[in-house]
Coordinates of C-alpha atoms in Angstrom, one line a residue:
M1 CA -3.9 -14.6 15.8
T2 CA -5.6 -18.0 15.6
Q3 CA -3.7 -21.1 14.4
K4 CA -6.7 -22.5 12.7
T5 CA -7.6 -22.7 9.1
I6 CA -10.9 -21.9 7.6
R7 CA -11.4 -25.5 6.8
E8 CA -10.6 -26.5 10.4
L9 CA -13.3 -24.0 11.5
I10 CA -15.8 -25.4 9.2
T11 CA -15.2 -28.8 10.6
E12 CA -15.8 -27.4 14.0
M13 CA -18.9 -25.9 13.0
N14 CA -20.6 -29.2 13.1
H15 CA -20.1 -29.3 17.0
R16 CA -20.4 -25.6 17.9
N17 CA -21.2 -22.1 16.5
V18 CA -18.2 -20.4 15.0
S19 CA -18.2 -16.6 15.2
L20 CA -17.4 -14.3 12.3
E21 CA -14.4 -12.9 14.4
E22 CA -12.9 -16.6 14.4
I23 CA -13.4 -16.9 10.6
E24 CA -11.7 -13.5 10.0
L25 CA -8.9 -14.6 12.3
A26 CA -8.5 -17.7 10.3
R27 CA -8.5 -15.9 6.9
A28 CA -5.8 -13.6 8.4
Y29 CA -3.8 -16.7 9.6
E30 CA -4.1 -18.4 6.2
K31 CA -3.0 -15.3 4.5
S32 CA 0.1 -15.0 6.8
L33 CA 1.2 -18.5 5.5
I34 CA 1.3 -17.0 1.8
P35 CA 4.9 -15.3 1.5
D36 CA 4.7 -11.5 0.6
D37 CA 6.7 -12.1 -2.6
T38 CA 4.4 -14.8 -3.8
E39 CA 3.6 -14.2 -7.5
I40 CA -0.2 -14.4 -7.9
P41 CA -1.4 -15.7 -11.2
D42 CA -3.0 -13.2 -13.5
Q43 CA -6.5 -13.4 -14.7
D44 CA -6.9 -15.3 -17.8
S45 CA -3.5 -16.7 -17.7
I46 CA -3.2 -20.4 -18.6
Y47 CA -1.4 -23.0 -16.4
E48 CA -0.9 -26.8 -16.6
V49 CA -1.1 -29.0 -13.7
F50 CA 2.0 -31.1 -13.4
S51 CA 1.2 -32.9 -10.2
L52 CA -2.1 -34.1 -8.8
I53 CA -3.8 -31.2 -6.8
E54 CA -6.6 -31.3 -4.1
G55 CA -9.2 -28.6 -4.9
N56 CA -12.9 -27.9 -4.8
V57 CA -15.6 -27.8 -7.6
L58 CA -18.4 -25.1 -7.4
I59 CA -21.3 -26.1 -9.4
Q60 CA -23.5 -23.3 -10.7
F61 CA -27.1 -23.5 -11.1
C62 CA -29.8 -21.3 -12.6
A63 CA -31.2 -20.9 -9.1
P64 CA -30.3 -19.2 -5.9
F65 CA -27.9 -22.0 -4.8
T66 CA -24.8 -23.5 -5.7
G67 CA -23.3 -27.0 -5.0
G68 CA -19.8 -28.4 -4.8
N69 CA -17.4 -30.8 -3.3
D70 CA -13.8 -31.7 -2.9
V71 CA -12.1 -33.1 -6.0
Q72 CA -8.5 -34.2 -7.2
I73 CA -7.2 -32.3 -10.3
P74 CA -5.0 -34.5 -12.3
K75 CA -1.7 -34.0 -14.0
G76 CA -2.1 -32.5 -17.6
I77 CA -5.2 -30.5 -17.0
R78 CA -5.0 -27.0 -18.4
L79 CA -6.5 -24.2 -16.3
R80 CA -7.5 -20.6 -17.2
V81 CA -7.3 -18.4 -14.0
L82 CA -10.5 -16.5 -13.2
E83 CA -10.9 -13.1 -11.6
H84 CA -9.4 -12.7 -8.0
C85 CA -11.7 -11.1 -5.3
D86 CA -8.6 -10.1 -3.3
E87 CA -4.9 -9.0 -3.9
K88 CA -3.6 -12.0 -1.9
P89 CA -6.4 -14.6 -2.5
L90 CA -6.4 -17.8 -0.4
V91 CA -7.5 -19.8 -3.3
I92 CA -7.2 -19.6 -7.0
A93 CA -10.4 -19.8 -9.0
C94 CA -10.0 -21.5 -12.4
S95 CA -11.7 -23.2 -15.2
P96 CA -10.3 -26.1 -17.2
I97 CA -9.7 -25.1 -20.9
D98 CA -11.8 -27.8 -22.0
S99 CA -14.4 -27.4 -19.4
E100 CA -17.2 -29.3 -21.0
E101 CA -14.8 -32.1 -22.0
H102 CA -13.7 -32.5 -18.4
S103 CA -17.2 -31.9 -16.6
D104 CA -17.8 -35.6 -15.9
M105 CA -14.5 -35.7 -14.0
F106 CA -15.6 -33.0 -11.6
V107 CA -19.4 -32.7 -11.7
D108 CA -21.8 -35.6 -10.6
K109 CA -24.0 -36.9 -13.4
K110 CA -27.1 -35.9 -11.5
D111 CA -26.0 -32.4 -11.4
L112 CA -24.8 -32.4 -15.0
N113 CA -28.4 -33.7 -16.0
N114 CA -30.2 -31.2 -14.0
D115 CA -32.1 -28.6 -15.9
L116 CA -30.8 -25.8 -13.8
Y117 CA -27.1 -26.9 -14.3
A118 CA -25.2 -23.7 -15.6
G119 CA -21.5 -24.8 -15.3
Y120 CA -18.8 -25.1 -12.7
Y121 CA -15.4 -23.8 -11.8
L122 CA -12.6 -25.0 -9.5
T123 CA -10.9 -23.4 -6.6
I124 CA -7.4 -24.4 -5.5
P125 CA -5.5 -23.2 -2.4
T126 CA -3.0 -20.6 -3.7
L127 CA 0.2 -22.2 -2.5
S128 CA -0.9 -25.6 -3.8
F129 CA -1.8 -24.0 -7.2
I130 CA 1.7 -22.3 -7.4
R131 CA 3.6 -25.4 -6.4
N132 CA 1.7 -27.8 -8.6
T133 CA 1.2 -25.9 -11.9
K134 CA 3.3 -24.3 -14.4
K135 CA 2.4 -21.2 -16.6
I136 CA 2.0 -22.0 -20.3
S137 CA 0.6 -18.6 -21.6

């Protein structure tokens, strides 16, 4: 099994072609880092960030493309967990409870002002989410 994460492979993509097999091996490696007894947050549950978290913002547009970038999610933000696409997800997709109120914290003004802008959500590595949030409902 490879000892590289998906992020490491994406960085390598700037210098070489990365095969689908390498990406699948990286996914398997990252999943192996999540203990089997890890309690995955349920969809629609609410968590509060108690320590700064590194994550990603994915920006939705009414068009066949999306945008995004790395973000820091500060202490005190309350997050609603979105649907998982996997039993043991590598990231937790979530949305701030007051999404519009916090949009300027996570989305560039040019994207917010784009006529095709349709919202955003955050993704946080599963273990980071579990270690830096607490369930409030």
